[in-house]
Amino acid sequence: MCGIVGYIGPRDLSTVILVGLERLEYRGYDSCGIAAVNGGLTIRKTAGRLQKLKDILANDPVSGNLGIGHTRWATHGKVTDENSHPFTDCSRRIALVHNGIIENYRELRERLVAEGHQFVSSTDTEVIVHLIESHYKKDLATAVRKAAAELQGSYAIAVISADEPDRMVAMKFGGPLIIGQGKHEFVVASDALALVGIAQQMLPMHDGEIAVITRDALELTDAGGQPIKRQFVTMDIKAKAVTKGGYPHFMRKEIFEQPQIIAEGISHRFRDQRVLLDAEFLLYPDEVEKVERIVIQACGTSYHAGLVGRYYFEKLCRIPVSVEISSELRTSEFIYDSRTLMIPISQSGETADTLAALREARARDIHSLAVLNTKRSSIDREADSSVYIHAGPEIGVASTKAYTAQIFTLLSLALHFARVRKTMPDEKFDDIVHHLRHLPVQMRQALALDASVKATAERLAEARDFLFLGRGINYPSALEGALKLKEISYVHATGLAAGEMKHGPIALISENTPVIGIAPRDAVHEKMLSNLAESKARKALIIAVGTEGDKALEELADTVFSVPAAPEYLMPMLVAIPLQLLAYHVAVLHGCDVDKPRNLAKSVTVE
């Protein structure tokens, strides 16, 4: 949510910041702006997309060697020009951009108004810049430090002043902020993607740290002003990872990248009857053996992957598992103890609710093992141990390749636990790995359904209500298929456990209601056929995802997307593909912004 880019160096300021902000568009936003120091302070900002800001800058450009930019996802205050970032103090000498939420902004605002400060917005962010102004004595870093001591909530900020044109100050507590270093230049951003092409090295900031940045130096201190020494790390994101590569949308590119990601994961994870995990996996075998319960916690798509993960750990390892929505778990009674292992799952590693629940667990000495796509993120730093899904940057807001990579990683973890706990004979392990090695080819075969999925999407384009049905390991597939459709096409869709249909939801079915049934040949196949028949009897339009050669399903359904035969533990990764393609094509037909759906953010860093 929201995006920050700050730059100091010799390049064209507006180009660097605009390119950086473009790479952060996936985070979700509804307004944007830029501030530059060049003699004085120049601000350009607007409600709407970056193209509108580009048009403004084309007619009224900014220049200089020091500047900050922002994309805002509205929390406090409507989407207006006045509520857009950057914000300035009363004298228009200090400019600030902010990600996060200030919880005590009302009290601070009342005090500052009483002191004579004039506010122009209804945001919480504007309080910060006026608070800095109240402490400013020609030393921006000191003023930022004093202001931060009065703030409650979460914040990542970048601040510049016309009175100090050779430096930028950045600070974070909660939200992510990363410093990139180039040649005689630095860039600050809320995501490493914005650093690509500028920085060769990066340094993620930690909570409470303040950075004073000039063209040739970085001074990093803690909240008390004590110097901090920490090494930069090499940037591991390549420029081609943040381009569409000839595809019309990032989402489509990422759907088609899935077979290669899984193939690389298999090569990376499995060798000589062993599961190879990342160096950050720090659980010793005796710790794995002592685990009596697992709690998986996540949000959105990651939560659905966690539901599949529950099946793996219970089936293969015989460990009881609960899967919790992070925002609910963090406010519930924690009944877990040291024999429980928490597995937080997050694509970004910055998901606010997931991070908050992890912190609650840490306070109770509950060990944690994070499943992440982003190294050196907040969850990565705070978890006891981590395993990475290695999906590469995912730009489309609606997750696709990260979802299947999360499922694959959870399966790999369950297999490792099973080997350590001796709940699986060698021949069973070998059989699973054998079938896994065929999965990338089968995923490519599922991608070949693209044309038939598109044709079906054209027939369904006018439908306004969809039901997705699944059972067993593919109940989460129904939830995820419905989520994808409503995320990017703004069509109402509900995912249901198929056996629950007759307990109420079947009342929703009328003639030609699209019912998407996930019905591969597995342990609950016959029951799924019965549930789809109940829908068919009420004149629903049955669209099924099934196994090749399933004549019974073909006779029952109006349309079948057939994926290759595979064991049921692999089916969630196969059936995900036609469901993703269906959502994609419906959204394109509706003229929706597939990569940047309205109101949504990729990295949800506020509660």
Coordinates of C-alpha atoms in Angstrom, one line a residue:
M1 CA 0.0 0.0 0.0
C2 CA 1.3 3.4 -1.0
G3 CA 4.7 3.9 -2.5
I4 CA 7.7 6.1 -1.6
V5 CA 10.6 7.0 -3.9
G6 CA 13.3 9.5 -2.9
Y7 CA 16.4 10.4 -4.9
I8 CA 19.6 12.4 -4.5
G9 CA 22.1 12.3 -7.3
P10 CA 23.1 13.6 -10.8
R11 CA 20.3 12.0 -12.9
D12 CA 17.1 13.7 -14.1
L13 CA 15.1 13.8 -10.9
S14 CA 11.6 13.5 -12.3
T15 CA 12.5 10.6 -14.6
V16 CA 14.1 8.6 -11.8
I17 CA 11.2 9.2 -9.4
L18 CA 8.5 8.6 -12.0
V19 CA 10.1 5.3 -13.1
G20 CA 10.3 4.2 -9.5
L21 CA 6.7 5.1 -8.8
E22 CA 5.6 3.2 -11.9
R23 CA 7.3 0.1 -10.5
L24 CA 5.3 0.6 -7.3
E25 CA 2.0 1.0 -9.0
Y26 CA 1.2 -2.7 -8.2
R27 CA 1.0 -1.7 -4.5
G28 CA -2.2 0.1 -5.1
Y29 CA -2.9 3.9 -5.1
D30 CA -5.4 6.6 -6.0
S31 CA -3.2 9.8 -6.0
C32 CA 0.4 10.7 -6.6
G33 CA 2.9 13.5 -6.4
I34 CA 6.5 14.7 -6.4
A35 CA 8.5 17.4 -4.6
A36 CA 11.9 18.7 -5.7
V37 CA 14.5 21.0 -4.1
N38 CA 16.1 23.4 -6.6
G39 CA 16.6 26.8 -4.9
G40 CA 13.2 26.5 -3.3
L41 CA 10.7 23.7 -2.9
T42 CA 8.5 22.7 -5.9
I43 CA 5.5 20.5 -5.5
R44 CA 3.3 18.7 -8.2
K45 CA 0.6 16.4 -7.0
T46 CA -2.8 15.2 -8.1
A47 CA -5.6 12.7 -7.5
G48 CA -5.6 9.9 -10.0
R49 CA -3.0 7.8 -11.9
L50 CA 0.6 8.5 -12.6
Q51 CA -0.2 9.4 -16.2
K52 CA -2.1 12.5 -14.9
L53 CA 1.0 13.5 -13.0
K54 CA 3.2 13.0 -16.0
D55 CA 0.9 15.2 -18.0
I56 CA 1.2 17.9 -15.4
L57 CA 5.0 17.6 -15.4
A58 CA 5.1 17.8 -19.1
N59 CA 3.6 21.3 -19.0
D60 CA 5.1 22.4 -15.7
P61 CA 8.3 20.4 -15.1
V62 CA 10.5 20.1 -11.9
S63 CA 14.2 19.8 -11.8
G64 CA 17.0 19.4 -9.3
N65 CA 19.2 16.9 -7.6
L66 CA 17.0 16.1 -4.6
G67 CA 13.4 15.0 -4.5
I68 CA 10.8 12.7 -3.2
G69 CA 7.7 11.1 -4.8
H70 CA 4.7 9.1 -3.6
T71 CA 1.7 7.1 -4.6
R72 CA -1.1 7.2 -2.0
W73 CA -3.7 4.6 -1.1
A74 CA -6.3 6.5 0.8
T75 CA -6.9 5.8 4.5
H76 CA -7.6 9.1 6.2
G77 CA -9.4 11.6 3.9
K78 CA -11.0 11.3 0.5
V79 CA -9.1 11.0 -2.8
T80 CA -8.4 14.7 -3.6
D81 CA -5.5 16.8 -4.8
E82 CA -5.3 18.3 -1.3
N83 CA -5.0 14.9 0.4
S84 CA -2.2 13.7 -2.0
H85 CA 1.4 13.5 -1.0
P86 CA 3.9 15.2 -0.6
F87 CA 2.9 17.5 2.2
T88 CA 4.6 20.7 3.3
D89 CA 4.9 22.7 6.4
C90 CA 3.4 26.2 6.8
S91 CA 6.4 27.9 5.2
R92 CA 6.6 25.4 2.3
R93 CA 10.3 24.8 3.1
I94 CA 9.9 21.2 4.2
A95 CA 8.3 18.4 2.2
L96 CA 7.4 14.9 3.4
V97 CA 6.0 11.6 2.1
H98 CA 4.7 8.9 4.4
N99 CA 3.4 5.3 4.4
G100 CA 1.5 4.0 7.4
I101 CA -1.0 5.3 9.9
I102 CA -0.5 7.7 12.7
E103 CA -2.8 6.7 15.5
N104 CA -2.5 9.8 17.7
Y105 CA -2.8 12.3 14.8
R106 CA -6.0 13.9 16.2
E107 CA -4.4 14.9 19.5
L108 CA -1.2 16.1 17.7
R109 CA -3.3 18.1 15.2
E110 CA -5.3 19.9 17.9
R111 CA -2.1 20.9 19.6
L112 CA -0.4 22.1 16.5
V113 CA -3.5 24.1 15.4
A114 CA -3.5 25.7 18.8
E115 CA 0.2 26.6 18.2
G116 CA -0.8 28.3 14.9
H117 CA -0.1 25.7 12.3
Q118 CA -2.4 25.7 9.3
F119 CA -3.6 22.4 7.8
V120 CA -4.8 22.0 4.2
S121 CA -5.8 18.3 4.2
S122 CA -7.8 15.8 6.3
T123 CA -5.0 13.2 6.4
D124 CA -3.0 11.9 9.4
T125 CA 0.2 12.4 7.4
E126 CA 0.2 16.2 7.4
V127 CA 0.5 16.1 11.2
I128 CA 4.1 14.7 10.8
V129 CA 5.4 17.5 8.6
H130 CA 4.0 20.2 10.9
L131 CA 5.4 18.4 13.9
I132 CA 8.9 18.3 12.2
E133 CA 8.5 22.1 11.5
S134 CA 7.8 22.7 15.2
H135 CA 11.1 21.1 16.1
Y136 CA 13.1 22.4 13.2
K137 CA 16.3 24.4 14.1
K138 CA 18.2 24.2 10.9
D139 CA 18.9 20.5 11.5
L140 CA 16.4 18.3 9.7
A141 CA 17.6 15.0 11.2
T142 CA 17.2 16.2 14.7
A143 CA 13.8 17.6 14.0
V144 CA 12.7 14.3 12.5
R145 CA 14.0 12.4 15.5
K146 CA 12.2 14.6 17.9
A147 CA 9.0 14.4 15.9
A148 CA 9.2 10.6 15.7
A149 CA 9.4 10.4 19.5
E150 CA 5.8 11.8 19.6
L151 CA 4.3 9.6 17.0
Q152 CA 2.2 6.5 17.7
G153 CA 1.4 4.1 14.9
S154 CA 3.4 3.0 11.9
Y155 CA 5.4 5.1 9.5
A156 CA 8.0 5.1 6.8
I157 CA 8.9 8.7 5.8
A158 CA 11.3 10.5 3.5
V159 CA 11.8 14.2 4.2
I160 CA 13.6 17.0 2.3
S161 CA 14.1 20.7 3.1
A162 CA 14.8 23.7 0.9
D163 CA 17.2 24.9 3.6
E164 CA 19.3 21.7 3.4
P165 CA 19.5 21.1 -0.3
D166 CA 22.3 18.5 0.0
R167 CA 20.5 15.9 2.0
M168 CA 17.4 13.7 2.5
V169 CA 16.3 12.2 5.8
A170 CA 14.4 8.9 6.1
M171 CA 13.0 7.0 9.0
K172 CA 10.8 4.0 9.5
F173 CA 8.8 2.3 12.2
G174 CA 6.6 -0.4 10.9
G175 CA 6.4 0.1 7.1
P176 CA 9.2 -1.0 4.8
L177 CA 11.9 1.4 3.6
I178 CA 15.0 0.4 1.6
I179 CA 18.1 2.5 0.7
G180 CA 19.8 1.8 -2.6
Q181 CA 23.3 3.0 -3.5
G182 CA 24.6 3.8 -6.9
K183 CA 27.5 5.8 -8.1
H184 CA 27.4 9.2 -6.3
E185 CA 23.7 8.7 -5.8
F186 CA 21.2 7.2 -3.4
V187 CA 17.6 6.2 -3.8
V188 CA 15.1 5.5 -1.0
A189 CA 12.0 3.4 -1.7
S190 CA 9.3 1.3 0.0
D191 CA 10.1 -1.6 -2.3
A192 CA 13.3 -2.8 -3.9
L193 CA 11.7 -2.9 -7.3
A194 CA 12.0 0.9 -7.4
L195 CA 15.8 0.6 -7.1
V196 CA 16.3 -1.5 -10.2
G197 CA 18.5 0.2 -12.8
I198 CA 19.9 2.8 -10.3
A199 CA 21.3 0.9 -7.3
Q200 CA 23.8 -1.9 -7.3
Q201 CA 23.5 -2.4 -3.6
M202 CA 20.6 -2.1 -1.1
L203 CA 20.2 -1.7 2.7
P204 CA 16.7 -2.4 4.3
M205 CA 16.1 -0.1 7.2
H206 CA 15.1 -1.4 10.6
D207 CA 12.5 0.0 12.9
G208 CA 13.6 3.2 14.7
E209 CA 16.5 3.9 12.4
I210 CA 17.1 7.3 10.9
A211 CA 19.1 7.8 7.7
V212 CA 20.8 11.0 6.7
I213 CA 21.6 10.7 3.0
T214 CA 23.8 12.9 0.7
R215 CA 25.1 12.1 -2.8
D216 CA 28.2 10.4 -1.4
A217 CA 27.4 9.3 2.1
L218 CA 24.9 7.6 4.4
E219 CA 24.7 8.2 8.1
L220 CA 22.5 5.6 9.9
T221 CA 21.6 6.1 13.5
D222 CA 19.1 4.7 16.0
A223 CA 16.3 6.7 17.6
G224 CA 18.7 8.0 20.2
G225 CA 21.2 9.2 17.7
Q226 CA 23.8 6.4 18.1
P227 CA 25.6 5.4 14.9
I228 CA 24.7 2.1 13.3
K229 CA 27.1 0.1 11.1
R230 CA 25.5 -2.4 8.7
Q231 CA 26.6 -3.7 5.4
F232 CA 24.8 -3.1 2.1
V233 CA 23.8 -6.3 0.2
T234 CA 23.9 -6.8 -3.6
M235 CA 20.7 -6.2 -5.5
D236 CA 19.4 -9.5 -6.7
I237 CA 16.5 -8.2 -8.9
K238 CA 17.2 -7.9 -12.6
A239 CA 15.6 -5.3 -14.9
K240 CA 13.8 -7.9 -17.0
A241 CA 11.9 -9.1 -14.0
V242 CA 10.0 -5.8 -13.8
T243 CA 9.1 -5.7 -17.5
K244 CA 6.1 -7.4 -19.2
G245 CA 8.4 -9.3 -21.6
G246 CA 6.0 -9.0 -24.6
Y247 CA 2.9 -9.9 -22.6
P248 CA -0.1 -7.5 -22.6
H249 CA -0.2 -7.6 -18.8
F250 CA 2.0 -8.6 -15.9
M251 CA -0.7 -11.0 -14.6
R252 CA -0.7 -12.9 -17.9
K253 CA 3.1 -13.1 -17.9
E254 CA 3.1 -14.3 -14.3
I255 CA 0.5 -17.0 -15.0
F256 CA 2.7 -18.4 -17.8
E257 CA 5.8 -18.2 -15.6
Q258 CA 4.5 -20.8 -13.2
P259 CA 5.8 -24.0 -14.8
Q260 CA 9.4 -22.6 -14.9
I261 CA 9.2 -21.5 -11.3
I262 CA 8.0 -24.9 -10.1
A263 CA 10.7 -26.6 -12.3
E264 CA 13.4 -24.5 -10.7
G265 CA 12.0 -25.2 -7.3
I266 CA 12.1 -28.9 -7.8
S267 CA 15.7 -28.7 -9.0
H268 CA 16.6 -26.5 -6.0
R269 CA 14.7 -28.5 -3.3
F270 CA 15.1 -32.2 -4.0
R271 CA 18.3 -34.2 -4.2
D272 CA 19.3 -37.7 -3.0
Q273 CA 16.1 -38.4 -1.1
R274 CA 16.5 -35.2 0.8
V275 CA 14.6 -31.9 0.9
L276 CA 17.1 -29.0 0.6
L277 CA 15.8 -25.8 2.4
D278 CA 17.2 -22.3 2.5
A279 CA 20.1 -21.3 4.7
E280 CA 17.6 -19.3 6.8
F281 CA 15.8 -22.5 7.7
L282 CA 17.1 -22.9 11.3
L283 CA 15.0 -25.6 12.8
Y284 CA 17.1 -28.5 14.0
P285 CA 15.7 -32.1 13.6
D286 CA 15.0 -32.4 17.3
E287 CA 12.9 -29.2 17.2
V288 CA 10.9 -30.6 14.2
E289 CA 10.3 -33.8 16.1
K290 CA 9.0 -31.9 19.2
V291 CA 6.3 -30.0 17.2
E292 CA 2.9 -31.1 18.5
R293 CA 0.8 -28.5 16.6
I294 CA 1.1 -26.1 13.7
V295 CA -0.8 -22.8 13.3
I296 CA -0.6 -21.3 9.8
Q297 CA -1.7 -17.7 9.6
A298 CA -2.0 -15.5 6.5
C299 CA -4.3 -13.2 4.5
G300 CA -6.1 -13.5 1.2
T301 CA -4.4 -15.8 -1.4
S302 CA -1.7 -16.7 1.1
Y303 CA -4.4 -17.9 3.5
H304 CA -5.8 -20.2 0.7
A305 CA -2.3 -21.6 0.2
G306 CA -2.2 -22.2 3.9
L307 CA -5.4 -24.2 3.7
V308 CA -3.7 -26.5 1.2
G309 CA -0.7 -26.6 3.4
R310 CA -2.8 -27.9 6.3
Y311 CA -3.7 -31.0 4.2
Y312 CA 0.0 -31.7 3.6
F313 CA 1.2 -31.4 7.2
E314 CA -1.8 -33.5 8.5
K315 CA -1.7 -36.1 5.8
L316 CA 2.1 -36.6 5.5
C317 CA 3.3 -35.6 9.0
R318 CA 0.4 -36.5 11.2
I319 CA 0.6 -33.0 12.9
P320 CA -2.7 -31.3 13.8
V321 CA -2.9 -27.9 12.0
S322 CA -5.1 -24.9 12.3
V323 CA -5.2 -22.2 9.6
E324 CA -6.1 -18.7 10.8
I325 CA -6.8 -15.4 9.1
S326 CA -4.1 -13.2 10.5
S327 CA -6.4 -10.2 11.3
E328 CA -8.6 -12.5 13.4
L329 CA -5.8 -14.5 15.0
R330 CA -4.0 -11.4 16.3
T331 CA -7.1 -10.3 18.3
S332 CA -8.1 -13.7 19.6
E333 CA -7.1 -15.6 22.7
F334 CA -3.7 -17.2 22.1
I335 CA -4.1 -20.8 23.3
Y336 CA -0.8 -21.9 21.8
D337 CA 2.4 -22.8 23.7
S338 CA 6.0 -23.6 23.0
R339 CA 5.1 -27.0 21.4
T340 CA 3.3 -25.1 18.7
L341 CA 5.0 -23.9 15.5
M342 CA 3.6 -20.9 13.8
I343 CA 3.9 -20.6 10.0
P344 CA 3.2 -17.1 8.8
I345 CA 2.8 -16.9 5.0
S346 CA 3.2 -13.6 3.1
Q347 CA 4.3 -12.8 -0.4
S348 CA 5.7 -9.4 0.5
G349 CA 6.9 -10.2 4.0
E350 CA 5.3 -6.9 5.1
T351 CA 1.6 -7.8 5.5
A352 CA 0.6 -5.8 8.6
D353 CA -1.8 -8.2 10.1
T354 CA 0.4 -11.2 9.6
L355 CA 3.4 -9.3 11.1
A356 CA 1.2 -8.3 14.1
A357 CA 0.1 -11.9 14.7
L358 CA 3.8 -13.1 14.5
R359 CA 4.7 -10.5 17.1
E360 CA 2.0 -11.8 19.4
A361 CA 3.4 -15.3 19.0
R362 CA 7.0 -14.1 19.7
A363 CA 5.8 -12.5 22.9
R364 CA 4.6 -15.9 24.1
D365 CA 7.8 -17.8 23.0
I366 CA 6.0 -19.6 20.2
H367 CA 8.5 -20.5 17.5
S368 CA 7.9 -19.4 13.9
L369 CA 8.8 -20.5 10.4
A370 CA 7.9 -17.9 7.8
V371 CA 7.1 -18.8 4.1
L372 CA 8.0 -15.7 2.1
N373 CA 8.8 -14.4 -1.4
T374 CA 10.9 -11.4 -0.1
K375 CA 14.2 -11.7 1.7
R376 CA 15.1 -9.2 4.3
S377 CA 11.5 -8.1 4.8
S378 CA 10.0 -7.4 8.2
I379 CA 8.6 -10.9 8.7
D380 CA 11.8 -12.4 7.5
R381 CA 13.8 -10.5 10.1
E382 CA 11.4 -11.2 13.0
A383 CA 10.6 -14.9 12.4
D384 CA 12.8 -17.5 14.0
S385 CA 13.4 -19.2 10.6
S386 CA 12.4 -18.6 7.0
V387 CA 11.8 -20.5 3.7
Y388 CA 11.5 -18.6 0.5
I389 CA 9.2 -19.5 -2.4
H390 CA 11.6 -18.1 -5.0
A391 CA 8.9 -16.8 -7.3
G392 CA 10.6 -13.6 -8.3
P393 CA 8.9 -10.2 -8.3
E394 CA 5.2 -10.5 -8.7
I395 CA 3.8 -7.2 -10.2
G396 CA 0.2 -8.1 -10.8
V397 CA -1.8 -7.2 -7.7
A398 CA -3.8 -10.4 -8.0
S399 CA -1.4 -13.2 -6.9
T400 CA -0.9 -16.1 -9.4
K401 CA 2.7 -17.5 -9.5
A402 CA 3.2 -16.7 -5.8
Y403 CA 0.2 -18.8 -4.9
T404 CA 1.4 -21.9 -6.7
A405 CA 4.9 -21.4 -5.4
Q406 CA 3.6 -21.1 -1.8
I407 CA 1.8 -24.4 -2.2
F408 CA 4.9 -26.0 -3.6
T409 CA 7.0 -24.7 -0.8
L410 CA 4.5 -25.9 1.8
L411 CA 4.6 -29.4 0.2
S412 CA 8.4 -29.3 0.3
L413 CA 8.3 -28.4 4.0
A414 CA 5.8 -31.1 4.8
L415 CA 8.0 -33.6 3.1
H416 CA 11.0 -32.5 5.1
F417 CA 9.1 -32.7 8.3
A418 CA 7.8 -36.2 7.3
R419 CA 11.4 -37.4 6.7
V420 CA 12.6 -36.0 10.0
R421 CA 9.6 -37.4 12.0
K422 CA 9.8 -40.7 10.1
T423 CA 6.1 -40.6 9.2
M424 CA 6.8 -41.5 5.5
P425 CA 8.5 -44.6 4.1
D426 CA 11.3 -44.1 1.5
E427 CA 9.2 -45.5 -1.3
K428 CA 6.3 -43.0 -0.7
F429 CA 8.8 -40.1 -0.6
D430 CA 10.3 -41.3 -3.9
D431 CA 6.9 -41.6 -5.5
I432 CA 5.9 -38.1 -4.5
V433 CA 9.1 -36.6 -5.9
H434 CA 8.7 -38.7 -9.1
H435 CA 5.2 -37.2 -9.7
L436 CA 6.5 -33.7 -8.7
R437 CA 9.1 -33.9 -11.5
H438 CA 6.3 -34.3 -14.0
L439 CA 4.4 -31.3 -12.7
P440 CA 6.0 -28.5 -14.8
V441 CA 5.1 -30.3 -18.0
Q442 CA 1.6 -30.9 -16.8
M443 CA 1.3 -27.2 -15.9
R444 CA 2.3 -26.3 -19.4
Q445 CA -0.4 -28.6 -20.7
A446 CA -2.9 -26.8 -18.4
L447 CA -1.8 -23.5 -19.9
A448 CA -2.7 -24.9 -23.3
L449 CA -6.4 -24.5 -22.2
D450 CA -6.0 -20.7 -22.6
A451 CA -8.0 -20.5 -25.9
S452 CA -10.9 -22.6 -24.6
V453 CA -11.0 -20.7 -21.3
K454 CA -11.1 -17.4 -23.3
A455 CA -14.0 -18.7 -25.4
T456 CA -15.9 -19.7 -22.2
A457 CA -15.2 -16.3 -20.6
E458 CA -16.8 -14.7 -23.7
R459 CA -20.0 -16.7 -23.0
L460 CA -19.9 -15.8 -19.3
A461 CA -19.0 -12.2 -19.7
E462 CA -22.5 -10.9 -18.8
A463 CA -22.9 -13.0 -15.7
R464 CA -22.9 -11.1 -12.5
D465 CA -22.8 -13.9 -9.9
F466 CA -20.6 -17.0 -9.8
L467 CA -20.4 -19.9 -7.4
F468 CA -17.1 -21.9 -7.1
L469 CA -17.4 -25.3 -5.5
G470 CA -14.7 -27.6 -4.2
R471 CA -14.1 -30.3 -1.7
G472 CA -11.2 -31.7 0.3
I473 CA -7.8 -30.3 -0.8
N474 CA -9.6 -28.4 -3.6
Y475 CA -12.0 -26.5 -1.3
P476 CA -9.2 -23.8 -1.1
S477 CA -9.1 -23.9 -4.9
A478 CA -12.7 -22.8 -5.0
L479 CA -12.0 -20.0 -2.5
E480 CA -9.0 -18.9 -4.6
G481 CA -10.8 -19.1 -7.9
A482 CA -13.6 -16.9 -6.6
L483 CA -11.2 -14.4 -5.1
K484 CA -9.3 -14.1 -8.4
L485 CA -12.5 -13.4 -10.3
K486 CA -13.8 -10.7 -8.0
E487 CA -10.4 -9.1 -7.5
I488 CA -9.8 -8.2 -11.1
S489 CA -13.2 -8.3 -12.8
Y490 CA -15.3 -6.8 -10.0
V491 CA -17.9 -9.6 -10.5
H492 CA -19.5 -11.1 -7.4
A493 CA -18.1 -14.6 -6.8
T494 CA -18.4 -16.9 -3.8
G495 CA -16.2 -20.0 -3.1
L496 CA -18.0 -22.7 -1.2
A497 CA -17.4 -26.2 0.2
A498 CA -19.5 -28.2 -2.2
G499 CA -21.1 -30.2 0.6
E500 CA -22.4 -27.0 2.2
M501 CA -24.5 -26.1 -0.9
K502 CA -27.6 -27.9 0.3
H503 CA -27.4 -26.2 3.7
G504 CA -28.3 -22.8 2.3
P505 CA -26.3 -21.5 -0.7
I506 CA -28.2 -23.6 -3.2
A507 CA -31.0 -21.0 -2.9
L508 CA -28.7 -18.6 -4.9
I509 CA -28.9 -20.8 -8.0
S510 CA -31.3 -19.7 -10.7
E511 CA -31.3 -20.5 -14.4
N512 CA -27.9 -20.1 -16.0
T513 CA -26.1 -19.2 -12.8
P514 CA -22.4 -20.1 -13.5
V515 CA -21.3 -22.8 -11.1
I516 CA -17.5 -23.5 -11.4
G517 CA -16.9 -27.0 -10.0
I518 CA -13.4 -28.2 -9.2
A519 CA -13.8 -31.9 -9.7
P520 CA -10.6 -33.8 -10.5
R521 CA -10.6 -37.6 -10.0
D522 CA -9.6 -37.8 -6.3
A523 CA -11.0 -39.2 -3.0
V524 CA -14.1 -37.0 -3.1
H525 CA -14.8 -37.1 -6.9
E526 CA -18.1 -39.0 -6.7
K527 CA -19.4 -36.6 -4.1
M528 CA -18.4 -33.6 -6.2
L529 CA -20.3 -35.1 -9.2
S530 CA -23.4 -35.4 -6.9
N531 CA -23.1 -31.7 -5.8
L532 CA -22.7 -30.5 -9.4
A533 CA -25.7 -32.6 -10.4
E534 CA -27.8 -30.9 -7.7
S535 CA -26.8 -27.6 -9.2
K536 CA -27.5 -28.8 -12.8
A537 CA -31.0 -29.9 -11.7
R538 CA -31.7 -26.3 -10.8
K539 CA -30.7 -25.2 -14.3
A540 CA -27.2 -23.9 -13.3
L541 CA -24.6 -23.5 -16.0
I542 CA -21.9 -26.0 -15.0
I543 CA -18.2 -25.2 -15.8
A544 CA -16.0 -27.9 -14.4
V545 CA -12.2 -28.3 -13.9
G546 CA -11.5 -32.0 -14.1
T547 CA -9.1 -34.7 -15.1
E548 CA -8.5 -35.7 -18.7
G549 CA -10.7 -38.5 -19.8
D550 CA -13.4 -38.1 -17.2
K551 CA -16.5 -39.1 -19.2
A552 CA -18.9 -38.8 -16.3
L553 CA -17.9 -35.2 -15.7
E554 CA -18.0 -34.4 -19.4
E555 CA -21.6 -35.7 -19.6
L556 CA -22.7 -33.7 -16.6
A557 CA -21.0 -30.3 -17.2
D558 CA -21.7 -27.8 -19.9
T559 CA -18.0 -27.1 -20.3
V560 CA -14.9 -29.0 -18.9
F561 CA -11.4 -27.7 -18.6
S562 CA -9.4 -30.9 -18.4
V563 CA -6.0 -31.0 -16.7
P564 CA -3.6 -33.9 -16.8
A565 CA -4.1 -36.8 -14.4
A566 CA -2.0 -36.3 -11.2
P567 CA -2.1 -37.3 -7.6
E568 CA -4.6 -35.2 -5.6
Y569 CA -1.8 -33.5 -3.6
L570 CA -0.6 -31.9 -6.8
M571 CA -4.1 -30.9 -8.1
P572 CA -4.3 -27.5 -6.4
M573 CA -1.3 -26.3 -8.5
L574 CA -2.8 -27.6 -11.7
V575 CA -6.4 -26.5 -11.3
A576 CA -5.2 -23.0 -10.3
I577 CA -4.2 -22.3 -13.9
P578 CA -7.5 -22.5 -15.7
L579 CA -9.1 -20.6 -12.8
Q580 CA -6.5 -17.9 -13.1
L581 CA -7.0 -17.7 -16.8
L582 CA -10.8 -17.5 -16.4
A583 CA -10.5 -14.5 -14.1
Y584 CA -8.0 -12.9 -16.4
H585 CA -10.1 -13.2 -19.6
V586 CA -13.3 -12.1 -17.9
A587 CA -11.5 -9.0 -16.5
V588 CA -10.1 -8.2 -20.0
L589 CA -13.5 -8.5 -21.6
H590 CA -14.9 -6.1 -18.9
G591 CA -12.2 -3.6 -19.8
C592 CA -10.7 -3.7 -16.2
D593 CA -7.2 -2.8 -15.3
V594 CA -6.0 -6.3 -14.8
D595 CA -2.7 -5.5 -13.1
K596 CA -4.0 -2.7 -10.9
P597 CA -7.6 -3.5 -9.8
R598 CA -9.4 -0.7 -8.1
N599 CA -9.2 -0.3 -4.3
L600 CA -6.6 -3.1 -3.9
A601 CA -3.0 -3.0 -2.9
K602 CA -0.4 -5.7 -3.4
S603 CA 1.5 -5.2 -0.1
V604 CA -1.1 -4.5 2.6
T605 CA 1.0 -2.6 5.2
V606 CA -1.9 -1.0 7.2
E607 CA -4.3 -2.8 9.5

